[in-house]
Coordinates of C-alpha atoms in Angstrom, one line a residue:
X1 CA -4.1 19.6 1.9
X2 CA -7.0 21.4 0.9
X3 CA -8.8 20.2 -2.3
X4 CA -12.2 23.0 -2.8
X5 CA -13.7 25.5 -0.8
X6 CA -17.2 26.3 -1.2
X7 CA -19.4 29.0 0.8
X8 CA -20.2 26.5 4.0
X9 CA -17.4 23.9 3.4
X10 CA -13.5 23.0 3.5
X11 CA -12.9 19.7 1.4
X12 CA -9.6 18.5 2.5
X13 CA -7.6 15.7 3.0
X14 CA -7.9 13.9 6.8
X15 CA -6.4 14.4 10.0
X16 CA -6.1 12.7 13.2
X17 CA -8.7 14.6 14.8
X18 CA -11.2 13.2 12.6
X19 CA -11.4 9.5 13.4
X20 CA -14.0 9.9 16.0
X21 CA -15.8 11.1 12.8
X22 CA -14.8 8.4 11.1
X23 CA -15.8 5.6 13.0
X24 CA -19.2 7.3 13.5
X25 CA -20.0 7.3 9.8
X26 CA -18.6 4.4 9.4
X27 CA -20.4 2.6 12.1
X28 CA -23.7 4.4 12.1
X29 CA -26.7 2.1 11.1
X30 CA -29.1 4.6 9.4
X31 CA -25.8 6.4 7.3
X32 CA -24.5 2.9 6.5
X33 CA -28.2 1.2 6.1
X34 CA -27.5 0.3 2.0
X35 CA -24.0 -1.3 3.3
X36 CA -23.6 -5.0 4.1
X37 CA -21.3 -3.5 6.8
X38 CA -20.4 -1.4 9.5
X39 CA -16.7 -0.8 10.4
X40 CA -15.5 -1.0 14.0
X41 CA -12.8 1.1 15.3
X42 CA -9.8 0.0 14.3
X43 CA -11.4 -0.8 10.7
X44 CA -12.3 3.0 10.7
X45 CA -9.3 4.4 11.7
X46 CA -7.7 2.1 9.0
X47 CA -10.3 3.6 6.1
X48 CA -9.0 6.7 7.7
X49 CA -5.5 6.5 7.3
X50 CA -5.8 4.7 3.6
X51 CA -8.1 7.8 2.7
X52 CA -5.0 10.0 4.1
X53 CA -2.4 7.8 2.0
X54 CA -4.8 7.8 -0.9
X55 CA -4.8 11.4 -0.9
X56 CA -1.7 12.4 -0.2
X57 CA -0.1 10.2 -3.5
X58 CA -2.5 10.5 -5.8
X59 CA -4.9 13.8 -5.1
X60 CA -7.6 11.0 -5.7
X61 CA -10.1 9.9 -2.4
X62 CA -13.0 10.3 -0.5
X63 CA -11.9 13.9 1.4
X64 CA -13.1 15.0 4.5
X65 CA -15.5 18.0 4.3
X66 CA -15.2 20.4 7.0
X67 CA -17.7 23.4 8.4
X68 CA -16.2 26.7 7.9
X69 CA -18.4 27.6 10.7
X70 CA -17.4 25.5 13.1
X71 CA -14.2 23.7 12.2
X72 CA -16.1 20.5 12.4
X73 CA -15.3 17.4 10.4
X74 CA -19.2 16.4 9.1
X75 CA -18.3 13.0 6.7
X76 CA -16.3 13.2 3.2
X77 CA -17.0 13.6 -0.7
X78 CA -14.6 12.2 -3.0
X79 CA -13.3 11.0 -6.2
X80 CA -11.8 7.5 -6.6
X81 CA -10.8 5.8 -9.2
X82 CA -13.1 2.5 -10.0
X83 CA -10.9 0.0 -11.2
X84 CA -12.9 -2.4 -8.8
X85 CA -15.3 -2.1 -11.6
X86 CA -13.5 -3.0 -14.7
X87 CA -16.5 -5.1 -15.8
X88 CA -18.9 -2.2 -16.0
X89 CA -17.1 1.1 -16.6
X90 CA -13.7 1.7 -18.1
X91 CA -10.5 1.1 -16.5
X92 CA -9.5 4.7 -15.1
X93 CA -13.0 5.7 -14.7
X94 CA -13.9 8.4 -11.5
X95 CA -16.4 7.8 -8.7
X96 CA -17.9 10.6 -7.1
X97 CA -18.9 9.7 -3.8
X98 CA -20.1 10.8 -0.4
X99 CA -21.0 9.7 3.3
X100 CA -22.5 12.0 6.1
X101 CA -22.7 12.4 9.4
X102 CA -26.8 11.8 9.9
X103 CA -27.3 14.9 12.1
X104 CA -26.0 16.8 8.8
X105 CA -28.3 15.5 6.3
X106 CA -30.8 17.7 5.1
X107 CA -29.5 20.7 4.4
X108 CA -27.9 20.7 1.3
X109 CA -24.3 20.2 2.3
X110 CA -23.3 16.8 -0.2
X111 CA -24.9 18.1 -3.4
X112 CA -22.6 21.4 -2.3
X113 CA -19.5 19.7 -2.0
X114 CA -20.2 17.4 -4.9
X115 CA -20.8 20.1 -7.2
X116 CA -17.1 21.8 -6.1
X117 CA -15.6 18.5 -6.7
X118 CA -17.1 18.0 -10.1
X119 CA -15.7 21.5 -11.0
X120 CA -12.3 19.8 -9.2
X121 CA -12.4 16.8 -11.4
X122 CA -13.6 18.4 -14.8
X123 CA -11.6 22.0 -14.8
X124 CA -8.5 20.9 -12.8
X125 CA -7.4 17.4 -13.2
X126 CA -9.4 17.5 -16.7
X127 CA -12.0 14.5 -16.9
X128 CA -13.9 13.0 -19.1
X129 CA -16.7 11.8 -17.5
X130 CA -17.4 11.1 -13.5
X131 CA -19.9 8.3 -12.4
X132 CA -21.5 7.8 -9.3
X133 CA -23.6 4.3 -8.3
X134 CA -25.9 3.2 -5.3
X135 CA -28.2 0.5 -4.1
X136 CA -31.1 0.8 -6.5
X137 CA -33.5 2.0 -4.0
X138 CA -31.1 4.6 -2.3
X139 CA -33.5 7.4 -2.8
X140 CA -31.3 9.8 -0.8
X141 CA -28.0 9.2 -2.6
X142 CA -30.0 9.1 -6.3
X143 CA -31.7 12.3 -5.5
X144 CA -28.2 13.9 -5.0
X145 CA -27.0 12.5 -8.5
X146 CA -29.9 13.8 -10.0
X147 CA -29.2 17.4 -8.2
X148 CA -26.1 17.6 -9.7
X149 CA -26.6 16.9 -13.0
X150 CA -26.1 13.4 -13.4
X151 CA -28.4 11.4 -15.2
X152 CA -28.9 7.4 -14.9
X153 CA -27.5 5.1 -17.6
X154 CA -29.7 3.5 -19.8
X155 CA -29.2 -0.3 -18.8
X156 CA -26.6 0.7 -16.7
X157 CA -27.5 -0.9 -13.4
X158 CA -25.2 -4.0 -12.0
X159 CA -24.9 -6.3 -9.5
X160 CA -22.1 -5.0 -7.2
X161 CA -19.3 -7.7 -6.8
X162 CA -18.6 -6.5 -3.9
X163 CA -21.3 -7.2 -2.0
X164 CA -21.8 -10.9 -0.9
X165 CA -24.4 -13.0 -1.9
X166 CA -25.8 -12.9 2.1
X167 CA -27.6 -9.5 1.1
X168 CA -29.5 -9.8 -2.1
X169 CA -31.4 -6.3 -1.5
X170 CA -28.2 -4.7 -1.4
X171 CA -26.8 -6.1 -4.5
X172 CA -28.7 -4.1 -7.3
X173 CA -27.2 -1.2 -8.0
X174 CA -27.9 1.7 -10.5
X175 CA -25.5 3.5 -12.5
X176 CA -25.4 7.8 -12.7
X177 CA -22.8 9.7 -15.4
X178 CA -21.9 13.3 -16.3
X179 CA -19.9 14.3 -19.4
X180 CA -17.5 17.0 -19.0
X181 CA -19.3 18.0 -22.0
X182 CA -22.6 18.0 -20.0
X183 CA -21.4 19.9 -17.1
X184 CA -20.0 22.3 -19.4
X185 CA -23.1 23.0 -21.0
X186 CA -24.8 24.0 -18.0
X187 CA -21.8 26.0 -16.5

């Protein structure tokens, strides 16, 4: 299932062939650096396949993004519903979200997909807003929000509840939105 194209990309639901993809993000120590965790195999091939499930019943996920180039798998950008949240953004609310294959970053390739997927979430399945959050000091994941068009909410930021108390400096985290209103306006 293929959710967006853009010029360099194929954002699509996942496929077998990608879990040694998967467990690479997954398990990578600079991609996964503002995580309390890495994923080992099996727990990578089983974010893999709920992705896939995910996907396939509700059109909702983090999707696999794809090099037209090269047919290669390079890490995913999603939307997923936050109801893990409920104490800091509406029930119902939409992440956008995104992980990358380190020897990718760089050059431009999230804040490409993310801006197809806000188009995705605002013109097709007709959103409201879309929020994205990240460790506080995740410079590189804040500097994408900020590329595309999201702005950070004024006392927005949050302790994570799902990060354990055995990482404080991964707790703090700071809260982006867009308004389809917004993203309209710049359209």
């Amino acid at each position: 299932m293929i959710i967006a194209e853009t010029e360099r990309l194929i954002i699509r639901n996942w496929r077998d062939e990608d879990r040694d993809l998967a467990f690479e993000i997954n398990s990578d120590e600079t991609v996964m650096e503002f995580f309390p965790f890495r994923r080992n195999r099996a727990e990578a091939d089983a974010f893999l396949e709920r992705a896939q499930s995910m996907i396939a019943e509700t059109g909702f996920g983090f999707y696999a993004l794809e090099l037209k180039a090269s047919g290669d798998a390079i890490g995913f950008c999603g939307l997923a519903q936050t109801n893990h949240l409920e104490p800091f953004v509406p029930v119902g609310t939409v992440e956008i979200g995104w992980r990358l294959a380190a020897r990718y970053w760089g050059k431009g390739l999230v804040s490409e997909a993310a801006r197809a997927l806000l188009a995705y979430g605002f013109d097709t399945l007709a959103l409201d807003q879309i929020v994205s959050f990240a460790v506080h000091n995740n410079i590189r994941s804040t500097s994408v929000m900020e590329r595309i068009g999201m702005h950070r909410v004024e006392g927005g930021d949050f302790d994570h509840p799902g990060v354990p108390d055995t990482f404080p400096h991964l707790q703090r985290h700071v809260l982006y939105r867009l308004t389809a209103a917004e993203w309209r306006a710049r359209q």
